[in-house]
Backbone as a printed PyTorch tensor [residue, N CA C, xyz], in Angstrom:
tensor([[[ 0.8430, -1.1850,  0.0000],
         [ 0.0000,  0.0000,  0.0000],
         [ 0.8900,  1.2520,  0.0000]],

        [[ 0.6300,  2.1770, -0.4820],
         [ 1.2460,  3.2510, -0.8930],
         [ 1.2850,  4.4830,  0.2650]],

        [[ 2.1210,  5.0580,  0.9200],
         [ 1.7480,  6.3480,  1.0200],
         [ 1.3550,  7.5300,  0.9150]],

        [[ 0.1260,  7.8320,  1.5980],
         [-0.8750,  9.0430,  1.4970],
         [ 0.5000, 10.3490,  1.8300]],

        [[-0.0390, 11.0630,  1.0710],
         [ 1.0000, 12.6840,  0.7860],
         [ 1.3770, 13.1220,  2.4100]],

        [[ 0.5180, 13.0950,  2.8890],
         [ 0.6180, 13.0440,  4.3740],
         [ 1.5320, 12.2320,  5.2760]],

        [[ 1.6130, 11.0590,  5.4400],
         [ 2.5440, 10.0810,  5.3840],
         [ 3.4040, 10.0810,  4.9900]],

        [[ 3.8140, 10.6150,  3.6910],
         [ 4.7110, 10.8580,  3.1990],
         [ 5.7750, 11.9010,  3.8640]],

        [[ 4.8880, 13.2800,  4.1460],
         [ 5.6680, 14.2410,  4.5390],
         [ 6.2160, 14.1040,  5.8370]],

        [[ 5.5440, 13.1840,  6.6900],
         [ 6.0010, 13.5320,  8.0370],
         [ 6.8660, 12.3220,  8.4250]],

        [[ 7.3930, 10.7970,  7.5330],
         [ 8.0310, 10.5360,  6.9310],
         [ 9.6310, 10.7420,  6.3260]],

        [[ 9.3300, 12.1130,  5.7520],
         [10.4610, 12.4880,  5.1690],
         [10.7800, 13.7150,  6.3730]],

        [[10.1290, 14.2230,  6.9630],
         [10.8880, 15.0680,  8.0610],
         [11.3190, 14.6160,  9.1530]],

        [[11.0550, 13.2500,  9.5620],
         [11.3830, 12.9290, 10.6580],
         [12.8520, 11.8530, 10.7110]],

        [[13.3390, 12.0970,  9.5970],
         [14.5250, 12.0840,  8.6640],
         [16.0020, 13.3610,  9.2990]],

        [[15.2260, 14.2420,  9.3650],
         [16.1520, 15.4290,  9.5180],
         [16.6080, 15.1680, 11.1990]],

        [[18.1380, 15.8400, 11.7090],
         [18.2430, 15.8760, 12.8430],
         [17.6530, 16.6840, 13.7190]],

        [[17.2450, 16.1510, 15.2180],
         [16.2300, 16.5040, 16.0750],
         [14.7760, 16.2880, 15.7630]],

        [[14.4440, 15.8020, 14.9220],
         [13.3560, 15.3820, 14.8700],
         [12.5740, 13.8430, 14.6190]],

        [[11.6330, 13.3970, 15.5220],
         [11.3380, 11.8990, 15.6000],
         [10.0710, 12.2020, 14.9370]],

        [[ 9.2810, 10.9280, 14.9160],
         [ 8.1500, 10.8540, 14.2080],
         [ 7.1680, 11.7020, 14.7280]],

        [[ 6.8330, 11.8200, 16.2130],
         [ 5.7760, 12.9530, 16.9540],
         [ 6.1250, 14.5730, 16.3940]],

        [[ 7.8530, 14.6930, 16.5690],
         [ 7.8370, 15.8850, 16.0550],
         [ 7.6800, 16.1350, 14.5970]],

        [[ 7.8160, 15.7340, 13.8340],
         [ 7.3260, 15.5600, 12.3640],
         [ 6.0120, 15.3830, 12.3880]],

        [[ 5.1600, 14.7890, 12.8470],
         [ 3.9150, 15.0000, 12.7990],
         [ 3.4070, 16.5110, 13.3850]],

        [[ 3.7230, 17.3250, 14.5210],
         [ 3.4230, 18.2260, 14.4400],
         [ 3.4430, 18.8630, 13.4380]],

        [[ 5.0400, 19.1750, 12.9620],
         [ 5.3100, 20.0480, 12.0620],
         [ 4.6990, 20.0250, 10.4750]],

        [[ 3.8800, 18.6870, 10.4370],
         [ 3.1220, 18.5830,  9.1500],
         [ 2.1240, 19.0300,  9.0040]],

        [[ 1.5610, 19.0330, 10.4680],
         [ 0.3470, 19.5320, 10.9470],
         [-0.1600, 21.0330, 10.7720]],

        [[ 1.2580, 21.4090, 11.3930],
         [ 1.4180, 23.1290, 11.4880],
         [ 1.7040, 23.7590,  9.9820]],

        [[ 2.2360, 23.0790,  9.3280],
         [ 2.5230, 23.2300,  7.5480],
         [ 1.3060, 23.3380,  6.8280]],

        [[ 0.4680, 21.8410,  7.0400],
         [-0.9400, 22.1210,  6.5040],
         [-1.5980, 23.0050,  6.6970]],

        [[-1.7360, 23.3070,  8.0680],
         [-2.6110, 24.1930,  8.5970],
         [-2.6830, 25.7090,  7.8250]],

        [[-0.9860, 26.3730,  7.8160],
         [-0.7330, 26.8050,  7.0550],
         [-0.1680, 27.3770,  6.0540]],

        [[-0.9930, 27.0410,  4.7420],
         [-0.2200, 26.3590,  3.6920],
         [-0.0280, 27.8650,  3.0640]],

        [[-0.6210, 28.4290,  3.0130],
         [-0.1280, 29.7620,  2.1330],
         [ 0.9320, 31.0700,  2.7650]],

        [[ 0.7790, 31.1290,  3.8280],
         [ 1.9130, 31.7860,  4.4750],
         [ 3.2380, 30.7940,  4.6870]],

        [[ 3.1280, 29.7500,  5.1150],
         [ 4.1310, 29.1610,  5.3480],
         [ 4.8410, 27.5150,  4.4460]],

        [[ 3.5080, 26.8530,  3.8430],
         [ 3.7930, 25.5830,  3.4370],
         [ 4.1580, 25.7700,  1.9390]],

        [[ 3.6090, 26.4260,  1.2490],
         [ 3.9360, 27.3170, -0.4500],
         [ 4.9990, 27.7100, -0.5770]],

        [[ 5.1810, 28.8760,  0.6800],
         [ 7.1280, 29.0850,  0.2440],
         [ 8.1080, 28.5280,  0.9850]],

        [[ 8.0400, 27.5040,  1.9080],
         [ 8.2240, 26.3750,  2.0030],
         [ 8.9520, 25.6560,  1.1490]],

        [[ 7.9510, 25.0310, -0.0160],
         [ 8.2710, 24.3590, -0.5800],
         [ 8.8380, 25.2050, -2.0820]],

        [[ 8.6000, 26.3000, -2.0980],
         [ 9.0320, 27.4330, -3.4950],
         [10.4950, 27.3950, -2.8850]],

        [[10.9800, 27.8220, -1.4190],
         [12.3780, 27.6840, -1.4600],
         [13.3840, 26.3240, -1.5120]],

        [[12.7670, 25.4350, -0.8490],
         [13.7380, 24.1450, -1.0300],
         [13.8770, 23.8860, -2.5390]],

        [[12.8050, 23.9770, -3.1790],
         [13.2600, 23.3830, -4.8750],
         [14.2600, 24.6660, -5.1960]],

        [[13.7880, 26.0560, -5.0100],
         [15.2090, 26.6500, -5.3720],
         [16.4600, 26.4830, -4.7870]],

        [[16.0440, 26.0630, -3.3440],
         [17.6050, 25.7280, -2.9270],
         [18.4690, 24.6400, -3.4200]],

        [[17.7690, 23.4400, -3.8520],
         [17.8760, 22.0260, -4.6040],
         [18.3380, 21.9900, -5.6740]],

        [[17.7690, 23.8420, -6.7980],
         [18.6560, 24.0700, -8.4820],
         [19.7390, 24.6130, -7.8570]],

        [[19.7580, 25.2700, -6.7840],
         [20.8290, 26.5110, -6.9790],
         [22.0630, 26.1630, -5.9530]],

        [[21.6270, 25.6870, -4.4510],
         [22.8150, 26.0740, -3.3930],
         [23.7970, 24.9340, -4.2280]],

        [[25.1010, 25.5240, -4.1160],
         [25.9390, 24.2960, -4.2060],
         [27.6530, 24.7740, -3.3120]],

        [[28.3920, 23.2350, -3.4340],
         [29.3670, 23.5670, -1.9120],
         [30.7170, 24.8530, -2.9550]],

        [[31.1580, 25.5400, -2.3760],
         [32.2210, 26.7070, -2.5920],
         [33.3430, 25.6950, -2.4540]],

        [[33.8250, 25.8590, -3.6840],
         [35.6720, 25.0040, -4.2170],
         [36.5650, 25.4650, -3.3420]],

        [[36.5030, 26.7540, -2.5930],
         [37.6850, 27.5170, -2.0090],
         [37.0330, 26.7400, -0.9860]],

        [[35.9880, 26.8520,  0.0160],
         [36.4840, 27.2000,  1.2540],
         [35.0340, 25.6200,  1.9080]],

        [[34.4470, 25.1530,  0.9320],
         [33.5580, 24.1070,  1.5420],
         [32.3710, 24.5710,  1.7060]],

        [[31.8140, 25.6520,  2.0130],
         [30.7970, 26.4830,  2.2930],
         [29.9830, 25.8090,  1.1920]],

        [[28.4520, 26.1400,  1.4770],
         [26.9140, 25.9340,  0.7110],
         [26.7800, 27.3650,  0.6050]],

        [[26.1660, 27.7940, -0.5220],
         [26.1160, 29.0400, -1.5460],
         [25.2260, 28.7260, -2.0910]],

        [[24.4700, 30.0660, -3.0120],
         [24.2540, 29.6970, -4.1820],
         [24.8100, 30.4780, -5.4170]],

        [[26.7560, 30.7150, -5.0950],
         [27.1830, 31.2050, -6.3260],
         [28.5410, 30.7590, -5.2810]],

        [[29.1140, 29.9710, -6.3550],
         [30.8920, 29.6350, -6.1680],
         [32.0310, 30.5210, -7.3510]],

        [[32.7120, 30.8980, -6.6410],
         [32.9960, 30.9280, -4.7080],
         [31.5360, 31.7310, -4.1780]],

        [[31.6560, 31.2350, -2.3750],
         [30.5380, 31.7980, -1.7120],
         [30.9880, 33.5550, -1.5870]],

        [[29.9820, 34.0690, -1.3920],
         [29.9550, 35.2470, -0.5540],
         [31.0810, 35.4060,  0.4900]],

        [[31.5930, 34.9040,  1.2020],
         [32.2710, 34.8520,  2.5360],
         [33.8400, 34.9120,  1.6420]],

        [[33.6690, 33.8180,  0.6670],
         [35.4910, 33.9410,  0.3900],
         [35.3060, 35.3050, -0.9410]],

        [[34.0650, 35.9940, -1.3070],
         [34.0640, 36.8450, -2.2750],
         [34.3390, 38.0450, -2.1450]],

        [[34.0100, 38.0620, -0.3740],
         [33.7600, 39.5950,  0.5310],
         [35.4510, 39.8850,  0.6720]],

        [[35.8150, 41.1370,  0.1680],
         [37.1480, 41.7980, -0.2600],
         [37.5020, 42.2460,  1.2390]],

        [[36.4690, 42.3350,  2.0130],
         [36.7490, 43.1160,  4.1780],
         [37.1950, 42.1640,  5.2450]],

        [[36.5390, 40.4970,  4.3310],
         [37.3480, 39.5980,  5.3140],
         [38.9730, 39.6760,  5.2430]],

        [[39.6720, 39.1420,  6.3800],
         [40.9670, 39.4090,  6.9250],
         [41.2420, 37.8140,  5.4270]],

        [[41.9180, 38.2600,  4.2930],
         [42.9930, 37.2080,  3.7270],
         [44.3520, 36.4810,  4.2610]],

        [[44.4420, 36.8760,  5.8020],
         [45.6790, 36.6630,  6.5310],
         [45.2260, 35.8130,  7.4830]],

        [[44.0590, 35.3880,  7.9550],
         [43.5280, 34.4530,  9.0460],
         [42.3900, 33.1640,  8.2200]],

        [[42.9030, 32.2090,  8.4800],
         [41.7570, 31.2120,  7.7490],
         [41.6170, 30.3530,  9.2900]],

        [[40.0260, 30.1320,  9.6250],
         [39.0790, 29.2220, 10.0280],
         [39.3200, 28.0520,  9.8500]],

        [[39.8940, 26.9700, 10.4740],
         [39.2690, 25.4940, 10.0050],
         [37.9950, 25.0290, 11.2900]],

        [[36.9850, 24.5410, 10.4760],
         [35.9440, 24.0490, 11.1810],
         [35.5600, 22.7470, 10.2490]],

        [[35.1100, 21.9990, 11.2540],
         [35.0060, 20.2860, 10.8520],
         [33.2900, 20.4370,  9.9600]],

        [[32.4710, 20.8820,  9.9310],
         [31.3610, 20.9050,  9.3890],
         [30.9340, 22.4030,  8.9050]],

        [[29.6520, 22.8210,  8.1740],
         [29.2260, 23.6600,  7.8040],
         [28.5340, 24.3530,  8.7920]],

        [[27.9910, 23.8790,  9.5470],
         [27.2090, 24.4320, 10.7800],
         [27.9600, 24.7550, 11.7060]],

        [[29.2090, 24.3480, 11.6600],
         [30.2310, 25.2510, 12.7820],
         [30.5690, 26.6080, 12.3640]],

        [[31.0530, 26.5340, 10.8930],
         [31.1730, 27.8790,  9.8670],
         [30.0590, 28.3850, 10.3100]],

        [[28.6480, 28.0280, 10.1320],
         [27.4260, 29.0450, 10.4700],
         [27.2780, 29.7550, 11.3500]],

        [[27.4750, 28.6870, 12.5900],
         [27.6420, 28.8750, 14.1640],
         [28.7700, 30.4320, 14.6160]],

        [[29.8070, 30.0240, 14.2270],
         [30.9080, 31.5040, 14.2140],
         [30.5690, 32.5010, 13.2790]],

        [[29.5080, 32.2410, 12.2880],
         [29.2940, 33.4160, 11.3610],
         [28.2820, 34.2340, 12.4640]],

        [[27.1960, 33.2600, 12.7190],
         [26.3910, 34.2490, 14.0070],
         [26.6440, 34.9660, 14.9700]],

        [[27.9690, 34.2310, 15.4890],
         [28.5150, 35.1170, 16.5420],
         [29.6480, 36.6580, 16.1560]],

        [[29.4570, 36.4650, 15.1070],
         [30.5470, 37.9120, 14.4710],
         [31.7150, 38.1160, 14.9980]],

        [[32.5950, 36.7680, 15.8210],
         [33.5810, 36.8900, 16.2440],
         [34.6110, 36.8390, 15.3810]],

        [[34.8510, 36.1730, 13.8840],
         [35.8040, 35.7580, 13.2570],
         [35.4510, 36.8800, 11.6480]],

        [[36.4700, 37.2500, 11.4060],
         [36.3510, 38.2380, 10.3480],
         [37.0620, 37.5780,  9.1660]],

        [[38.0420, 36.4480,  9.0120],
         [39.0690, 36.1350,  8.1320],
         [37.9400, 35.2400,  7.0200]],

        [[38.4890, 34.2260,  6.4520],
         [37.9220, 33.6080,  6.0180],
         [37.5850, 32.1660,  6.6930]],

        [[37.3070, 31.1150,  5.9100],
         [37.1110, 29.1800,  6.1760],
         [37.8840, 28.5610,  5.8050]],

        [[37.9460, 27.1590,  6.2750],
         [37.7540, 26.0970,  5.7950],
         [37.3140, 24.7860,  6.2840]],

        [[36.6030, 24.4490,  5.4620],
         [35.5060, 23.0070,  5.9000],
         [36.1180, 21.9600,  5.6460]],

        [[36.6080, 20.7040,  6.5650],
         [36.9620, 20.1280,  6.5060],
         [36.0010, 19.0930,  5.9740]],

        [[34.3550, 18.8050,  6.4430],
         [34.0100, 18.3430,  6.2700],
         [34.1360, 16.5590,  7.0520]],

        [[34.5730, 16.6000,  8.4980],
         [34.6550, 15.9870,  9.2630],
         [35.8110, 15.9720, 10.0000]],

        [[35.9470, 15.1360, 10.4320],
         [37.4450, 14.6180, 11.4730],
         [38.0050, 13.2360, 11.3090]],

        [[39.3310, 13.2940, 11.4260],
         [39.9200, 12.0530, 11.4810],
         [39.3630, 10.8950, 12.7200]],

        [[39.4960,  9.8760, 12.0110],
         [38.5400,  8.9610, 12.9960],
         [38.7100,  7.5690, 12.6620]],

        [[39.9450,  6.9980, 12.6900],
         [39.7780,  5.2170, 13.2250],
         [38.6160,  4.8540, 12.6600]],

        [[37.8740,  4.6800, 13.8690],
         [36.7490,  3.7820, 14.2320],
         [36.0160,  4.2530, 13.0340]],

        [[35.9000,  5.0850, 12.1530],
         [34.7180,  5.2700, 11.3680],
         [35.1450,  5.5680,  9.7910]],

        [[36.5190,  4.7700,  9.7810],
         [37.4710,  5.1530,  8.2370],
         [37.5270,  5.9590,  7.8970]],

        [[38.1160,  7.3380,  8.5060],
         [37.8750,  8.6460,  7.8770],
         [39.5370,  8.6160,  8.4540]],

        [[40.2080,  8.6600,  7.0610],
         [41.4720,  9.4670,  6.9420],
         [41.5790, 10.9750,  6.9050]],

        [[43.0170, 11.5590,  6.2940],
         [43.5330, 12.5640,  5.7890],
         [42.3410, 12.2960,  4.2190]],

        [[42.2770, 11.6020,  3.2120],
         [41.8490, 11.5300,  2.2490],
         [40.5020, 11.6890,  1.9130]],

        [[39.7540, 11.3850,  3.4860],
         [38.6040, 11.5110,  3.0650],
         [38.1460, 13.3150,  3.7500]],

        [[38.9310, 14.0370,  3.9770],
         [38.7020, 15.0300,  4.2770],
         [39.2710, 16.3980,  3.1660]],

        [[38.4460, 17.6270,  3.7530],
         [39.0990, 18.2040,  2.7020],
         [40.4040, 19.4050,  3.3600]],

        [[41.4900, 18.2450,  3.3200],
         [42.3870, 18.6920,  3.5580],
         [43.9050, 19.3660,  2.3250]],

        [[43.3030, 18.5800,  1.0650],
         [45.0040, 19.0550,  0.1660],
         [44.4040, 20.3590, -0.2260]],

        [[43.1950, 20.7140,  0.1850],
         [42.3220, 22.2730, -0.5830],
         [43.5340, 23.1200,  1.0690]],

        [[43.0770, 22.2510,  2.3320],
         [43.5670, 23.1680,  3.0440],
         [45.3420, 23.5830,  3.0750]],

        [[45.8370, 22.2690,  2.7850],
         [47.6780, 22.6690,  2.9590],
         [47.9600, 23.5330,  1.5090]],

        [[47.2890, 23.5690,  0.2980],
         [47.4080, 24.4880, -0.8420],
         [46.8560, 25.7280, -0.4180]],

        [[46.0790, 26.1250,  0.9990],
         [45.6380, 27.6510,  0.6040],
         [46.8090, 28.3700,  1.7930]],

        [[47.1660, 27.5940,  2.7200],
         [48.3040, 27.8410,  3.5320],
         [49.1630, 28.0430,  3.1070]],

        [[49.3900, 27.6940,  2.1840],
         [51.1070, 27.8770,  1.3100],
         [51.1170, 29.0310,  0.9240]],

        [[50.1130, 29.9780,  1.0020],
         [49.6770, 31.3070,  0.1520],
         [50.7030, 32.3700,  0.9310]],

        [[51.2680, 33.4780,  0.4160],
         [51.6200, 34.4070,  1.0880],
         [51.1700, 35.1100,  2.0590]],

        [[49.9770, 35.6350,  1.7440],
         [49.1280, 36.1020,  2.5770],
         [48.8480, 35.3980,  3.7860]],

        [[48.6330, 34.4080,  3.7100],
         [48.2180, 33.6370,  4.9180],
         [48.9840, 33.4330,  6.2160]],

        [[48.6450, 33.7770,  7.2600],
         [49.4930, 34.4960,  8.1090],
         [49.5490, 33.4340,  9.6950]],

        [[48.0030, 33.0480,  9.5250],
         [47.7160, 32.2170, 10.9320],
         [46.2750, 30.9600, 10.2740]],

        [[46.3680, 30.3460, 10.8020],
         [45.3790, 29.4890, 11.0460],
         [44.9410, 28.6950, 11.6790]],

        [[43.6150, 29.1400, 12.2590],
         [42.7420, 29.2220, 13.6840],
         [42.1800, 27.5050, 13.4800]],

        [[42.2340, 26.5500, 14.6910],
         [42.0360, 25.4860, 14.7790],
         [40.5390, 25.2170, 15.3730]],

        [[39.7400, 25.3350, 14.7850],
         [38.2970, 25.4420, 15.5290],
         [37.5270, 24.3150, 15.3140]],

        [[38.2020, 23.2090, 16.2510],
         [37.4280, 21.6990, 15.8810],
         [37.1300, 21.5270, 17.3440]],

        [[36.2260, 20.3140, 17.4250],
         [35.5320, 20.6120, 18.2860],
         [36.5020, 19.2050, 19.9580]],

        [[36.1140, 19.6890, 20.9730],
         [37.1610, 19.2940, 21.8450],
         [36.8470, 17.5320, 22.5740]],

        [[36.5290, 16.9730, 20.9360],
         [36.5330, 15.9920, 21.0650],
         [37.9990, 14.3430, 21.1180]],

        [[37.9670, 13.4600, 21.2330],
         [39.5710, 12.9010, 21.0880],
         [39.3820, 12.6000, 19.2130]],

        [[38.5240, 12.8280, 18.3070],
         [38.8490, 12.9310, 16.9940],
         [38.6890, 14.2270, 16.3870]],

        [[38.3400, 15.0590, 17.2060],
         [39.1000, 16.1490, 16.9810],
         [40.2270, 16.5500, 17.8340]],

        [[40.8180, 16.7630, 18.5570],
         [42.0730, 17.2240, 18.8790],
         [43.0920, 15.9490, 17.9710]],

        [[42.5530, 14.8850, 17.7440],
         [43.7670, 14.3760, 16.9970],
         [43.7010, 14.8390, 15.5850]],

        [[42.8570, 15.7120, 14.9770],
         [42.6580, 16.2340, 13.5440],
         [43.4150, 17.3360, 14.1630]],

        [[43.6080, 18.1320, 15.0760],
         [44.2890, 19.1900, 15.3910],
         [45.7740, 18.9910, 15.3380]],

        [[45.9410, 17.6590, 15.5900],
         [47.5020, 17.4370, 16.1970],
         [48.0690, 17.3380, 14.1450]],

        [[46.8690, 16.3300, 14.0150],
         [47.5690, 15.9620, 12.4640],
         [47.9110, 17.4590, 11.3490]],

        [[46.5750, 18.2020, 11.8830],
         [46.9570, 19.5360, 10.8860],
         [48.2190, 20.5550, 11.0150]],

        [[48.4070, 20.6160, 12.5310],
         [49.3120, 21.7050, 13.1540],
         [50.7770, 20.4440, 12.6640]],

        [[50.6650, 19.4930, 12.8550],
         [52.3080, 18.8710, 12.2320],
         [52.3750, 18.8090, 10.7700]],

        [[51.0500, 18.7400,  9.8690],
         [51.5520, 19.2730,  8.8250],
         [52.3040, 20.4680,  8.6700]],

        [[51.1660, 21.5690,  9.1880],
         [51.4930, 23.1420,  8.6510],
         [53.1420, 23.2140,  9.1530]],

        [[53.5780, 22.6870, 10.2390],
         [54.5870, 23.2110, 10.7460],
         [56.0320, 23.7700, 10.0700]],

        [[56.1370, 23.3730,  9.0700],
         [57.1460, 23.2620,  8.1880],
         [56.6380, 24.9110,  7.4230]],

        [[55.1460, 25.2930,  7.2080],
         [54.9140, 26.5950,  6.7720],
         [55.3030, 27.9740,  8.3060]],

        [[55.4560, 29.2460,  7.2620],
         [55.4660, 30.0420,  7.8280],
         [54.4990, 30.6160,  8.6930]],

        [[53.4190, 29.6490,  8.9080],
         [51.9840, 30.5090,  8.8950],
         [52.1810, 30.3580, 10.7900]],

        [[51.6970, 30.6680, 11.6890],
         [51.2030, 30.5930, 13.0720],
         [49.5830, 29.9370, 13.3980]],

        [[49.9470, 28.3640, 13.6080],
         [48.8380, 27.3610, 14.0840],
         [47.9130, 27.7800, 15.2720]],

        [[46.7720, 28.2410, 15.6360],
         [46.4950, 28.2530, 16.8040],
         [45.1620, 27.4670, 16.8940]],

        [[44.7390, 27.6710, 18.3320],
         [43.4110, 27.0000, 18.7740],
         [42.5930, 27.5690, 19.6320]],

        [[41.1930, 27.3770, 20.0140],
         [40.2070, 28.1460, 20.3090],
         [40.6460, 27.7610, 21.8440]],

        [[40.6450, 28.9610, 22.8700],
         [41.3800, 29.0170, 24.0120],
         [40.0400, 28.2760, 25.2790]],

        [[39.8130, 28.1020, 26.2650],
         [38.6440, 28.6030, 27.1050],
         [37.1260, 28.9170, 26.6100]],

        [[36.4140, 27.8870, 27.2030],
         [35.2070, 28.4340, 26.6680],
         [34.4560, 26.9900, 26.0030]],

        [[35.2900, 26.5990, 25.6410],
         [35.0050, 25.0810, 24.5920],
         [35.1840, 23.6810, 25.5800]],

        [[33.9860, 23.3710, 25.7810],
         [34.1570, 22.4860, 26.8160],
         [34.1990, 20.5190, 26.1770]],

        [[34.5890, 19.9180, 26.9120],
         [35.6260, 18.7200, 25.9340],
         [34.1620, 18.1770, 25.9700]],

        [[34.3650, 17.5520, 24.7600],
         [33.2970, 16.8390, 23.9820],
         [31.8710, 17.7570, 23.2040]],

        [[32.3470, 19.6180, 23.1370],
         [31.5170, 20.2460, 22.8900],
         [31.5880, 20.4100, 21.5250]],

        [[30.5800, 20.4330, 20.9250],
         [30.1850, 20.9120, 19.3480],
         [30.2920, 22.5660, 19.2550]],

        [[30.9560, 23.1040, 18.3390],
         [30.8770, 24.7610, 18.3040],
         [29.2830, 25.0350, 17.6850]],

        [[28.8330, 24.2580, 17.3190],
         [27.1290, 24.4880, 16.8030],
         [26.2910, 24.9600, 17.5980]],

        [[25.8470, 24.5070, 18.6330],
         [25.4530, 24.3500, 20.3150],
         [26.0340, 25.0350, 21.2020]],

        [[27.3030, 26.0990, 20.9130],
         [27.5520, 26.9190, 21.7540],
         [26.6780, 28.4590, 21.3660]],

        [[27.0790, 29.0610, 22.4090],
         [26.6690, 30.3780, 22.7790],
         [27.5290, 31.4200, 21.9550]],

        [[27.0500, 32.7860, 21.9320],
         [27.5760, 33.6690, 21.2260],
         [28.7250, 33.8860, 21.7730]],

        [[28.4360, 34.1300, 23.1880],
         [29.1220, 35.0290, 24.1730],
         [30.5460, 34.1040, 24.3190]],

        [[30.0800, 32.5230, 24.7380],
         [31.3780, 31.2170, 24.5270],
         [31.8740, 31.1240, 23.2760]],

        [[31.5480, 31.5000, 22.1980],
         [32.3270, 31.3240, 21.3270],
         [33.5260, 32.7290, 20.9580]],

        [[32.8870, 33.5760, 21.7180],
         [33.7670, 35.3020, 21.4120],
         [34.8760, 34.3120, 22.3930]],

        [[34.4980, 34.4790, 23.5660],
         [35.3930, 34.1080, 24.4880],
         [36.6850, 33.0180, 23.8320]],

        [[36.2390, 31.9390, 23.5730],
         [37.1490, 31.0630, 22.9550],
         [38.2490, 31.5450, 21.5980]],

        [[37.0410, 32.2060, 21.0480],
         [38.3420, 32.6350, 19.8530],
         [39.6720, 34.2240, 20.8810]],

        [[39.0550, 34.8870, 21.4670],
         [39.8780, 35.6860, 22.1640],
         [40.6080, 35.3230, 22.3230]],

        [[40.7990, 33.8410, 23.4640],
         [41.6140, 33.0170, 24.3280],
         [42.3850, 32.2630, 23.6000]],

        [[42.3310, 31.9980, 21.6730],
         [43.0200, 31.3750, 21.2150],
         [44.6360, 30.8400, 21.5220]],

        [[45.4660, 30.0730, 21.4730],
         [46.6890, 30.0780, 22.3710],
         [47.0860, 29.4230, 20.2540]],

        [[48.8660, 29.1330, 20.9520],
         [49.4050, 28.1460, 19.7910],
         [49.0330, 26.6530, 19.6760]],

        [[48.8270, 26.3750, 18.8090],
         [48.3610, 24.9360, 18.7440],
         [49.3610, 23.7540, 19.2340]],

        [[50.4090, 23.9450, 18.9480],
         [51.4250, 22.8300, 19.7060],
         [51.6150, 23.0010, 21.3350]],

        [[50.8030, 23.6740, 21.8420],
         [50.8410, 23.6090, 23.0040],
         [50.2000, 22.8200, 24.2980]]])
């Protein structure tokens, strides 16, 4: 037997993270209910987001023009690059207006247990934009987990051989914390407190 459109939708939302089948059923509920303020453009933006967003070659970012906005903007600092393990960490520090330089998305962490090398990350985008003149420091903003601080250890012994200055998010970042889920105010704090990364 087939699924009713209904079924369907709450189905496919309860798919997304934080949400189980009760909460997807609300939210299908609240969609139907209403459909012209909210369920129409709704669904008018995901299909445009579906032709258009796609990931930025420079820096990992979701756009909908590569390069993104962020590596296009001429006011960010070209002397400080971001590494953050996901896109929602990039988001997360974009909200807090603490970091002015540019990204880069690794797009996970090194991890044993779950076959994620150097290879499966996007790391040869990161040791090619370091090599740059300009590039002066680069901020270690992974999260203070043991597969991330060992993505920290692996990046800072690459770079080391560059001229650039490795650092890491100081205070504020509590071990096993996601930068997604932090606070504005904890994340100013942490990048302030940044220290050297081999330390």
């Amino acid at each position: 037997m087939s699924l009713s459109d209904i079924d369907r939708m709450i189905q496919l939302l309860a798919r997304l993270p934080g949400l189980g089948p009760r909460s997807a059923r609300r939210a299908t509920l609240s969609l139907l209910q209403r459909r012209e303020d909210l369920l129409r453009p709704l669904a008018d933006a995901l299909v445009r987001a579906a032709d258009n967003i796609q990931q930025c070659e420079i820096c990992g970012n979701l756009d909908d023009s590569d390069p993104c906005r962020l590596c296009r903007d001429g006011r960010r600092d070209p002397a400080l690059i971001c590494v953050v393990e996901e896109i929602g960490d990039l988001w997360a520090l974009e909200r807090s207006g603490v970091f002015k330089g540019r990204y880069h998305v690794l797009g996970g962490t090194l991890s044993a247990l779950d076959g994620r090398g150097p290879e499966q990350l996007n790391l040869s985008g990161l040791w090619k934009r370091a090599e740059h003149p300009d590039v002066k420091e680069v901020v270690l903003a992974l999260s203070a987990t043991v597969d991330g601080q060992t993505t920290a250890h692996y990046i800072t012994e690459r770079l080391a051989e560059l001229p650039v200055e490795v650092t890491r998010l100081g205070q504020g970042v509590p071990v096993g914390g996601a930068l997604d889920y932090l606070d504005d105010g904890t994340l100013m704090a942490a990048f302030r407190a940044r220290r050297p990364a081999g330390g």
